[in-house]
Amino acid sequence: MFLQWIGIATTTYLVIKLVYYLAQGAYLYFFRTYPDFNKYGKWSVITGATDGIGKETAFQLASRGQNIALISRNTERLKNVAKEIESNHNVQTKCLAIDFSGDEEIYDKIADFLQGLDIGTLVNNVGTDQELVRFLEQSNLSLIIRNLVRVNIMPTLKMTQIVLPGMVERKRGLILNLSAFTILQPIGKFAITNATKSFVDLFSRALSYEYESEGITIQSCRPGAVGTKLSQQFGDLEKMTSIKDYCTSWLATVDKARWTHGHWQHAVEAWVWEKIPTALVQKLSDYFYMEPGAKIMKELEKKK
Ligand SMILES: NC(=O)c1ccc[n+]([C@@H]2O[C@H](COP(=O)([O-])OP(=O)(O)OC[C@H]3O[C@@H](n4cnc5c(N)ncnc54)[C@H](OP(=O)(O)O)[C@@H]3O)[C@@H](O)[C@H]2O)c1
Ligand SMILES: *[C@@H]1O[C@H](CO)[C@@H](O)[C@H](O)[C@H]1NC(C)=O
Ligand SMILES: *[C@@H]1O[C@H](CO)[C@@H](O)[C@H](O)[C@H]1NC(C)=O
Ligand SMILES: *[C@@H]1O[C@H](CO)[C@@H](O)[C@H](O)[C@H]1NC(C)=O
């Protein structure tokens, strides 16, 4: 009798949990209701805005009436993207060419650049990669360490330091950080990059508890493979979620949860990925990522 009750209770619990997951998934990924970005402020700031996820996000925010401040390295590309945004959407743009791997003074320039703007949305998107080999086998380890700390970690902290005070004062703001679902399991040969993404994820989520009572929404986004230049080493970009599909889905989730995978396919992949035993994860990632990745990188090098 007692065991029977335990059985019923357990089954009920599992069914409720499943229904909850499915409902939450449907709410996040299939009900595409977008927030009114203009209620957070007139300007969106996007780091790494000239390619991939950052560029598409810039266009989509502009199509929703946001003025866009773009930050990345290449002046020419910045000008082109800004021109394209202004000619397609009736909004203002502002560009700053900065290399985030530079010294901390760059943040004084960024603070000047953003001075006085009504910034409602910050997208911490800029990110860079390690080589797909073990820690000591990176071809210039010092450089990789420096770049990953400066490009993947520092901007998340420093951009927040620059933008958050204004948001708190105005009692509104939206901060979006790009993390990744590979943080759900430790993976050999991804060690440095993925650890920086864990930092971003945990920082964002903790900060969201600190500031949500002040009207600030902070979200960490954890994509799988999106078809951008950064993903070239993982194979055919055509087979990955397109940048446009990904951003269209992701931006509908931003005010609904503290973290998201942005797209239902990525949520399913992440769910499976998290459930696989960690020892098996190493074998799978060697088979699916490292070996094909090494070949692809060689071919890309040759083409250069
Ligand atoms: N693509 C994926 O599958 C995937 C998966 C998980 C997470 N993510 C994360 O999503 C974010 C965006 O990735 P993505 O694939 O869209 O990248 P991407 O296509 O390589 O674009 C990177 C952007 O950042 C700029 N940038 C790169 N290094 C910079 C630096 N040192 N200083 C200033 N700007 C710099 C680039 O422009 P310039 O070259 O002109 O500077 C470009 O606009 C990253 O944080 C990435 O880790 C991506
Ligand atoms: C490695 O990167 C550092 C910068 O951190 C640079 O000074 C050094 O020359 C590089 N070494 C090689 C062998 O490229
Ligand atoms: C994990 O690390 C690999 C290797 O650097 C990188 O290509 C991949 O994008 C990383 N994933 C995330 C989510 O950062
Ligand atoms: C997201 O960016 C905001 C602004 O920098 C920052 O406060 C928050 O900590 C970041 N969260 C993540 C996940 O980086």
GROMACS .gro file of C-alpha atoms and ligand atoms in nm:
model
  394
    1MET     CA    1   0.000   0.000   0.000
    2PHE     CA    2   0.273   0.241   0.109
    3LEU     CA    3   0.488   0.156  -0.194
    4GLN     CA    4   0.188   0.208  -0.415
    5TRP     CA    5   0.147   0.560  -0.280
    6ILE     CA    6   0.512   0.634  -0.337
    7GLY     CA    7   0.473   0.511  -0.694
    8ILE     CA    8   0.168   0.730  -0.753
    9ALA     CA    9   0.334   1.032  -0.595
   10THR     CA   10   0.651   0.988  -0.801
   11THR     CA   11   0.459   0.943  -1.125
   12THR     CA   12   0.242   1.246  -1.052
   13TYR     CA   13   0.553   1.450  -0.977
   14LEU     CA   14   0.722   1.345  -1.301
   15VAL     CA   15   0.411   1.414  -1.507
   16ILE     CA   16   0.368   1.760  -1.352
   17LYS     CA   17   0.735   1.832  -1.413
   18LEU     CA   18   0.710   1.725  -1.776
   19VAL     CA   19   0.398   1.934  -1.834
   20TYR     CA   20   0.571   2.228  -1.668
   21TYR     CA   21   0.879   2.192  -1.890
   22LEU     CA   22   0.672   2.166  -2.205
   23ALA     CA   23   0.453   2.462  -2.111
   24GLN     CA   24   0.757   2.670  -2.024
   25GLY     CA   25   0.927   2.570  -2.350
   26ALA     CA   26   0.617   2.660  -2.552
   27TYR     CA   27   0.587   2.994  -2.372
   28LEU     CA   28   0.953   3.076  -2.432
   29TYR     CA   29   1.006   2.951  -2.784
   30PHE     CA   30   0.672   2.936  -2.965
   31PHE     CA   31   0.480   3.239  -2.837
   32ARG     CA   32   0.671   3.502  -3.026
   33THR     CA   33   0.570   3.811  -2.836
   34TYR     CA   34   0.845   4.069  -2.842
   35PRO     CA   35   0.906   4.318  -2.564
   36ASP     CA   36   0.861   4.685  -2.643
   37PHE     CA   37   1.231   4.770  -2.653
   38ASN     CA   38   1.147   5.142  -2.663
   39LYS     CA   39   1.003   5.124  -2.311
   40TYR     CA   40   1.355   5.047  -2.183
   41GLY     CA   41   1.509   5.344  -2.365
   42LYS     CA   42   1.579   5.488  -2.710
   43TRP     CA   43   1.924   5.338  -2.768
   44SER     CA   44   2.063   4.987  -2.791
   45VAL     CA   45   2.435   4.928  -2.750
   46ILE     CA   46   2.576   4.619  -2.919
   47THR     CA   47   2.934   4.492  -2.887
   48GLY     CA   48   3.064   4.286  -3.180
   49ALA     CA   49   2.792   4.439  -3.397
   50THR     CA   50   2.933   4.396  -3.748
   51ASP     CA   51   2.892   4.024  -3.802
   52GLY     CA   52   2.699   3.717  -3.693
   53ILE     CA   53   2.456   3.733  -3.403
   54GLY     CA   54   2.550   4.093  -3.311
   55LYS     CA   55   2.478   4.228  -3.658
   56GLU     CA   56   2.145   4.049  -3.694
   57THR     CA   57   2.045   4.166  -3.345
   58ALA     CA   58   2.131   4.523  -3.445
   59PHE     CA   59   1.903   4.499  -3.749
   60GLN     CA   60   1.616   4.344  -3.557
   61LEU     CA   61   1.635   4.601  -3.277
   62ALA     CA   62   1.646   4.880  -3.538
   63SER     CA   63   1.337   4.734  -3.705
   64ARG     CA   64   1.165   4.776  -3.368
   65GLY     CA   65   1.254   5.144  -3.356
   66GLN     CA   66   1.577   5.134  -3.157
   67ASN     CA   67   1.866   5.370  -3.227
   68ILE     CA   68   2.180   5.161  -3.243
   69ALA     CA   69   2.530   5.223  -3.103
   70LEU     CA   70   2.769   4.976  -3.263
   71ILE     CA   71   3.106   4.876  -3.125
   72SER     CA   72   3.362   4.648  -3.292
   73ARG     CA   73   3.708   4.665  -3.446
   74ASN     CA   74   3.680   4.744  -3.813
   75THR     CA   75   3.588   5.104  -3.907
   76GLU     CA   76   3.497   5.022  -4.266
   77ARG     CA   77   3.261   4.741  -4.167
   78LEU     CA   78   3.106   4.955  -3.893
   79LYS     CA   79   3.031   5.231  -4.143
   80ASN     CA   80   2.872   4.986  -4.387
   81VAL     CA   81   2.651   4.821  -4.127
   82ALA     CA   82   2.546   5.158  -3.984
   83LYS     CA   83   2.462   5.288  -4.332
   84GLU     CA   84   2.259   4.975  -4.409
   85ILE     CA   85   2.067   5.011  -4.082
   86GLU     CA   86   1.988   5.377  -4.143
   87SER     CA   87   1.876   5.320  -4.500
   88ASN     CA   88   1.641   5.035  -4.401
   89HIS     CA   89   1.502   5.175  -4.079
   90ASN     CA   90   1.416   5.522  -3.966
   91VAL     CA   91   1.660   5.531  -3.674
   92GLN     CA   92   1.991   5.689  -3.574
   93THR     CA   93   2.321   5.503  -3.543
   94LYS     CA   94   2.657   5.573  -3.382
   95CYS     CA   95   2.979   5.378  -3.431
   96LEU     CA   96   3.295   5.327  -3.232
   97ALA     CA   97   3.593   5.128  -3.357
   98ILE     CA   98   3.753   4.959  -3.057
   99ASP     CA   99   3.950   4.641  -3.011
  100PHE     CA  100   3.836   4.482  -2.686
  101SER     CA  101   4.170   4.302  -2.657
  102GLY     CA  102   4.330   4.643  -2.594
  103ASP     CA  103   4.423   4.800  -2.260
  104GLU     CA  104   4.167   4.910  -2.005
  105GLU     CA  105   4.175   5.271  -2.138
  106ILE     CA  106   3.940   5.161  -2.417
  107TYR     CA  107   3.659   5.176  -2.162
  108ASP     CA  108   3.718   5.550  -2.108
  109LYS     CA  109   3.663   5.594  -2.481
  110ILE     CA  110   3.350   5.380  -2.467
  111ALA     CA  111   3.216   5.577  -2.170
  112ASP     CA  112   3.269   5.905  -2.362
  113PHE     CA  113   3.108   5.757  -2.671
  114LEU     CA  114   2.796   5.654  -2.478
  115GLN     CA  115   2.779   5.969  -2.263
  116GLY     CA  116   2.431   6.122  -2.250
  117LEU     CA  117   2.252   5.852  -2.453
  118ASP     CA  118   1.923   5.710  -2.321
  119ILE     CA  119   2.046   5.350  -2.329
  120GLY     CA  120   1.769   5.097  -2.276
  121THR     CA  121   1.932   4.781  -2.405
  122LEU     CA  122   2.288   4.651  -2.380
  123VAL     CA  123   2.385   4.342  -2.579
  124ASN     CA  124   2.714   4.196  -2.457
  125ASN     CA  125   2.784   3.992  -2.764
  126VAL     CA  126   3.151   4.023  -2.851
  127GLY     CA  127   3.336   3.696  -2.810
  128THR     CA  128   3.642   3.517  -2.935
  129ASP     CA  129   3.768   3.162  -2.943
  130GLN     CA  130   4.059   2.937  -2.842
  131GLU     CA  131   4.215   2.673  -3.068
  132LEU     CA  132   4.057   2.328  -3.051
  133VAL     CA  133   4.354   2.170  -2.872
  134ARG     CA  134   4.453   2.118  -2.509
  135PHE     CA  135   4.558   2.405  -2.282
  136LEU     CA  136   4.935   2.385  -2.331
  137GLU     CA  137   4.903   2.313  -2.704
  138GLN     CA  138   4.758   2.655  -2.800
  139SER     CA  139   4.998   2.803  -3.054
  140ASN     CA  140   5.036   3.121  -2.846
  141LEU     CA  141   4.894   3.045  -2.504
  142SER     CA  142   4.979   3.384  -2.355
  143LEU     CA  143   4.796   3.555  -2.635
  144ILE     CA  144   4.492   3.326  -2.605
  145ILE     CA  145   4.470   3.383  -2.229
  146ARG     CA  146   4.499   3.756  -2.272
  147ASN     CA  147   4.243   3.773  -2.550
  148LEU     CA  148   3.988   3.549  -2.385
  149VAL     CA  149   4.002   3.739  -2.058
  150ARG     CA  150   3.989   4.073  -2.235
  151VAL     CA  151   3.733   3.997  -2.505
  152ASN     CA  152   3.505   3.744  -2.337
  153ILE     CA  153   3.511   3.848  -1.971
  154MET     CA  154   3.613   4.212  -1.929
  155PRO     CA  155   3.350   4.366  -2.161
  156THR     CA  156   3.069   4.197  -1.971
  157LEU     CA  157   3.186   4.360  -1.649
  158LYS     CA  158   3.305   4.695  -1.784
  159MET     CA  159   3.014   4.757  -2.021
  160THR     CA  160   2.779   4.688  -1.732
  161GLN     CA  161   2.975   4.926  -1.512
  162ILE     CA  162   2.934   5.198  -1.775
  163VAL     CA  163   2.570   5.143  -1.865
  164LEU     CA  164   2.402   5.017  -1.547
  165PRO     CA  165   2.413   5.342  -1.341
  166GLY     CA  166   2.200   5.523  -1.601
  167MET     CA  167   1.960   5.231  -1.617
  168VAL     CA  168   1.922   5.223  -1.239
  169GLU     CA  169   1.862   5.598  -1.233
  170ARG     CA  170   1.594   5.571  -1.502
  171LYS     CA  171   1.457   5.250  -1.343
  172ARG     CA  172   1.453   5.066  -1.672
  173GLY     CA  173   1.695   4.862  -1.876
  174LEU     CA  174   1.763   4.536  -2.049
  175ILE     CA  175   2.101   4.365  -2.049
  176LEU     CA  176   2.159   4.064  -2.272
  177ASN     CA  177   2.469   3.849  -2.252
  178LEU     CA  178   2.584   3.587  -2.492
  179SER     CA  179   2.694   3.270  -2.315
  180ALA     CA  180   2.662   2.919  -2.466
  181PHE     CA  181   2.507   2.581  -2.391
  182THR     CA  182   2.845   2.410  -2.391
  183ILE     CA  183   2.876   2.539  -2.033
  184LEU     CA  184   2.639   2.263  -1.923
  185GLN     CA  185   2.918   2.004  -1.929
  186PRO     CA  186   3.296   2.038  -1.905
  187ILE     CA  187   3.450   1.959  -2.243
  188GLY     CA  188   3.818   1.893  -2.307
  189LYS     CA  189   3.974   2.128  -2.564
  190PHE     CA  190   3.700   2.384  -2.500
  191ALA     CA  191   3.831   2.455  -2.152
  192ILE     CA  192   3.927   2.821  -2.167
  193THR     CA  193   3.654   2.956  -2.395
  194ASN     CA  194   3.375   2.772  -2.225
  195ALA     CA  195   3.491   2.871  -1.877
  196THR     CA  196   3.470   3.237  -1.982
  197LYS     CA  197   3.114   3.167  -2.095
  198SER     CA  198   3.030   3.015  -1.754
  199PHE     CA  199   3.153   3.333  -1.598
  200VAL     CA  200   2.919   3.533  -1.820
  201ASP     CA  201   2.624   3.307  -1.743
  202LEU     CA  202   2.665   3.307  -1.367
  203PHE     CA  203   2.742   3.678  -1.348
  204SER     CA  204   2.434   3.766  -1.555
  205ARG     CA  205   2.201   3.549  -1.361
  206ALA     CA  206   2.327   3.668  -1.023
  207LEU     CA  207   2.313   4.031  -1.131
  208SER     CA  208   1.956   3.983  -1.247
  209TYR     CA  209   1.861   3.900  -0.886
  210GLU     CA  210   2.046   4.206  -0.759
  211TYR     CA  211   1.879   4.453  -0.993
  212GLU     CA  212   1.542   4.316  -1.097
  213SER     CA  213   1.367   4.511  -0.821
  214GLU     CA  214   1.504   4.829  -0.982
  215GLY     CA  215   1.338   4.764  -1.316
  216ILE     CA  216   1.642   4.610  -1.486
  217THR     CA  217   1.597   4.288  -1.682
  218ILE     CA  218   1.915   4.085  -1.734
  219GLN     CA  219   1.928   3.771  -1.938
  220SER     CA  220   2.193   3.518  -2.028
  221CYS     CA  221   2.154   3.351  -2.365
  222ARG     CA  222   2.310   3.009  -2.426
  223PRO     CA  223   2.306   2.916  -2.792
  224GLY     CA  224   2.434   2.594  -2.945
  225ALA     CA  225   2.576   2.620  -3.295
  226VAL     CA  226   2.451   2.918  -3.495
  227GLY     CA  227   2.569   2.953  -3.856
  228THR     CA  228   2.820   3.236  -3.808
  229LYS     CA  229   3.188   3.272  -3.894
  230LEU     CA  230   3.277   3.162  -3.543
  231SER     CA  231   3.115   2.822  -3.613
  232GLN     CA  232   3.303   2.748  -3.937
  233GLN     CA  233   3.526   2.500  -3.760
  234PHE     CA  234   3.226   2.287  -3.664
  235GLY     CA  235   3.118   2.213  -4.019
  236ASP     CA  236   2.855   2.315  -4.268
  237LEU     CA  237   2.705   2.651  -4.169
  238GLU     CA  238   2.398   2.572  -4.384
  239LYS     CA  239   2.306   2.286  -4.152
  240MET     CA  240   2.313   2.505  -3.841
  241THR     CA  241   2.034   2.735  -3.729
  242SER     CA  242   2.057   3.045  -3.947
  243ILE     CA  243   2.156   3.367  -3.776
  244LYS     CA  244   1.824   3.523  -3.870
  245ASP     CA  245   1.607   3.238  -3.740
  246TYR     CA  246   1.810   3.226  -3.424
  247CYS     CA  247   1.784   3.597  -3.344
  248THR     CA  248   1.415   3.614  -3.437
  249SER     CA  249   1.341   3.340  -3.188
  250TRP     CA  250   1.581   3.459  -2.920
  251LEU     CA  251   1.466   3.822  -2.908
  252ALA     CA  252   1.111   3.704  -2.833
  253THR     CA  253   1.240   3.540  -2.513
  254VAL     CA  254   1.447   3.820  -2.366
  255ASP     CA  255   1.205   3.952  -2.107
  256LYS     CA  256   1.060   3.614  -2.017
  257ALA     CA  257   1.344   3.431  -1.840
  258ARG     CA  258   1.679   3.490  -1.667
  259TRP     CA  259   1.845   3.254  -1.910
  260THR     CA  260   1.740   3.092  -2.232
  261HIS     CA  261   1.876   2.883  -2.516
  262GLY     CA  262   1.707   3.124  -2.755
  263HIS     CA  263   1.560   2.867  -2.993
  264TRP     CA  264   1.362   2.547  -2.934
  265GLN     CA  265   1.607   2.326  -3.121
  266HIS     CA  266   1.892   2.455  -2.909
  267ALA     CA  267   1.685   2.398  -2.595
  268VAL     CA  268   1.625   2.035  -2.691
  269GLU     CA  269   1.992   1.982  -2.779
  270ALA     CA  270   2.099   2.142  -2.454
  271TRP     CA  271   1.858   1.924  -2.255
  272VAL     CA  272   1.998   1.608  -2.411
  273TRP     CA  273   2.356   1.733  -2.379
  274GLU     CA  274   2.313   1.799  -2.008
  275LYS     CA  275   2.177   1.446  -1.947
  276ILE     CA  276   2.466   1.261  -2.117
  277PRO     CA  277   2.730   1.123  -1.875
  278THR     CA  278   3.031   1.356  -1.871
  279ALA     CA  279   3.279   1.082  -1.969
  280LEU     CA  280   3.074   1.014  -2.280
  281VAL     CA  281   3.057   1.387  -2.359
  282GLN     CA  282   3.436   1.385  -2.411
  283LYS     CA  283   3.414   1.096  -2.661
  284LEU     CA  284   3.121   1.253  -2.847
  285SER     CA  285   3.280   1.595  -2.869
  286ASP     CA  286   3.610   1.446  -2.993
  287TYR     CA  287   3.416   1.255  -3.256
  288PHE     CA  288   3.175   1.529  -3.363
  289TYR     CA  289   3.378   1.846  -3.306
  290MET     CA  290   3.751   1.800  -3.256
  291GLU     CA  291   3.841   1.561  -3.536
  292PRO     CA  292   3.623   1.717  -3.808
  293GLY     CA  293   3.711   2.060  -3.666
  294ALA     CA  294   4.085   2.000  -3.702
  295LYS     CA  295   4.035   1.899  -4.068
  296ILE     CA  296   3.817   2.200  -4.144
  297MET     CA  297   4.065   2.437  -3.980
  298LYS     CA  298   4.347   2.293  -4.193
  299GLU     CA  299   4.144   2.351  -4.509
  300LEU     CA  300   4.055   2.705  -4.403
  301GLU     CA  301   4.423   2.776  -4.335
  302LYS     CA  302   4.514   2.645  -4.681
  303LYS     CA  303   4.257   2.874  -4.846
  304LYS     CA  304   4.411   3.173  -4.669
  305LIG     N1  305   2.798   3.122  -3.337
  305LIG     C1  306   2.773   3.031  -3.246
  305LIG     O1  307   2.742   2.917  -3.278
  305LIG     C2  308   2.777   3.067  -3.102
  305LIG     C3  309   2.747   2.968  -3.009
  305LIG     C4  310   2.753   2.999  -2.875
  305LIG     C5  311   2.786   3.126  -2.835
  305LIG     N2  312   2.815   3.221  -2.927
  305LIG     C6  313   2.853   3.354  -2.879
  305LIG     O2  314   2.780   3.453  -2.946
  305LIG     C7  315   2.858   3.571  -2.958
  305LIG     C8  316   2.862   3.617  -3.103
  305LIG     O3  317   2.916   3.516  -3.183
  305LIG     P1  318   2.914   3.518  -3.342
  305LIG     O4  319   2.919   3.377  -3.382
  305LIG     O5  320   2.804   3.604  -3.388
  305LIG     O6  321   3.056   3.586  -3.375
  305LIG     P2  322   3.114   3.644  -3.512
  305LIG     O7  323   3.025   3.614  -3.627
  305LIG     O8  324   3.256   3.598  -3.518
  305LIG     O9  325   3.110   3.803  -3.489
  305LIG     C9  326   3.194   3.861  -3.394
  305LIG    C10  327   3.173   4.010  -3.390
  305LIG    O10  328   3.258   4.066  -3.289
  305LIG    C11  329   3.350   4.160  -3.344
  305LIG     N3  330   3.477   4.139  -3.274
  305LIG    C12  331   3.550   4.026  -3.270
  305LIG     N4  332   3.661   4.042  -3.195
  305LIG    C13  333   3.658   4.169  -3.149
  305LIG    C14  334   3.745   4.247  -3.068
  305LIG     N5  335   3.860   4.197  -3.019
  305LIG     N6  336   3.709   4.375  -3.040
  305LIG    C15  337   3.596   4.427  -3.091
  305LIG     N7  338   3.511   4.359  -3.168
  305LIG    C16  339   3.541   4.232  -3.198
  305LIG    C17  340   3.355   4.128  -3.493
  305LIG    O11  341   3.376   4.242  -3.574
  305LIG     P3  342   3.523   4.296  -3.616
  305LIG    O12  343   3.596   4.178  -3.670
  305LIG    O13  344   3.499   4.405  -3.716
  305LIG    O14  345   3.581   4.348  -3.490
  305LIG    C18  346   3.211   4.081  -3.518
  305LIG    O15  347   3.126   4.190  -3.536
  305LIG    C19  348   2.995   3.537  -2.901
  305LIG    O16  349   2.999   3.583  -2.768
  305LIG    C20  350   2.996   3.387  -2.907
  305LIG    O17  351   3.084   3.332  -2.814
  305LIG    C21  352   2.812   3.195  -3.060
  306LIG     C1  353   5.240   3.570  -2.838
  306LIG     O1  354   5.158   3.677  -2.802
  306LIG     C2  355   5.225   3.781  -2.734
  306LIG     C3  356   5.121   3.883  -2.691
  306LIG     O2  357   5.054   3.838  -2.579
  306LIG     C4  358   5.328   3.843  -2.826
  306LIG     O3  359   5.395   3.947  -2.757
  306LIG     C5  360   5.423   3.736  -2.871
  306LIG     O4  361   5.512   3.790  -2.967
  306LIG     C6  362   5.348   3.619  -2.932
  306LIG     N1  363   5.441   3.511  -2.958
  306LIG     C7  364   5.444   3.450  -3.075
  306LIG     C8  365   5.542   3.338  -3.086
  306LIG     O5  366   5.373   3.482  -3.170
  307LIG     C1  367   3.333   2.619  -2.630
  307LIG     O1  368   3.466   2.623  -2.673
  307LIG     C2  369   3.486   2.602  -2.811
  307LIG     C3  370   3.634   2.602  -2.836
  307LIG     O2  371   3.688   2.724  -2.802
  307LIG     C4  372   3.416   2.711  -2.890
  307LIG     O3  373   3.434   2.693  -3.028
  307LIG     C5  374   3.272   2.707  -2.855
  307LIG     O4  375   3.206   2.813  -2.923
  307LIG     C6  376   3.260   2.727  -2.707
  307LIG     N1  377   3.126   2.727  -2.672
  307LIG     C7  378   3.081   2.827  -2.609
  307LIG     C8  379   2.940   2.815  -2.583
  307LIG     O5  380   3.149   2.920  -2.573
  308LIG     C1  381   2.528   4.074  -1.887
  308LIG     O1  382   2.569   4.196  -1.903
  308LIG     C2  383   2.535   4.274  -1.799
  308LIG     C3  384   2.583   4.396  -1.839
  308LIG     O2  385   2.718   4.378  -1.848
  308LIG     C4  386   2.609   4.240  -1.686
  308LIG     O3  387   2.573   4.325  -1.582
  308LIG     C5  388   2.569   4.110  -1.658
  308LIG     O4  389   2.648   4.072  -1.557
  308LIG     C6  390   2.599   4.033  -1.777
  308LIG     N1  391   2.558   3.913  -1.765
  308LIG     C7  392   2.628   3.832  -1.822
  308LIG     C8  393   2.574   3.702  -1.823
  308LIG     O5  394   2.733   3.862  -1.869
   0.00000   0.00000   0.00000
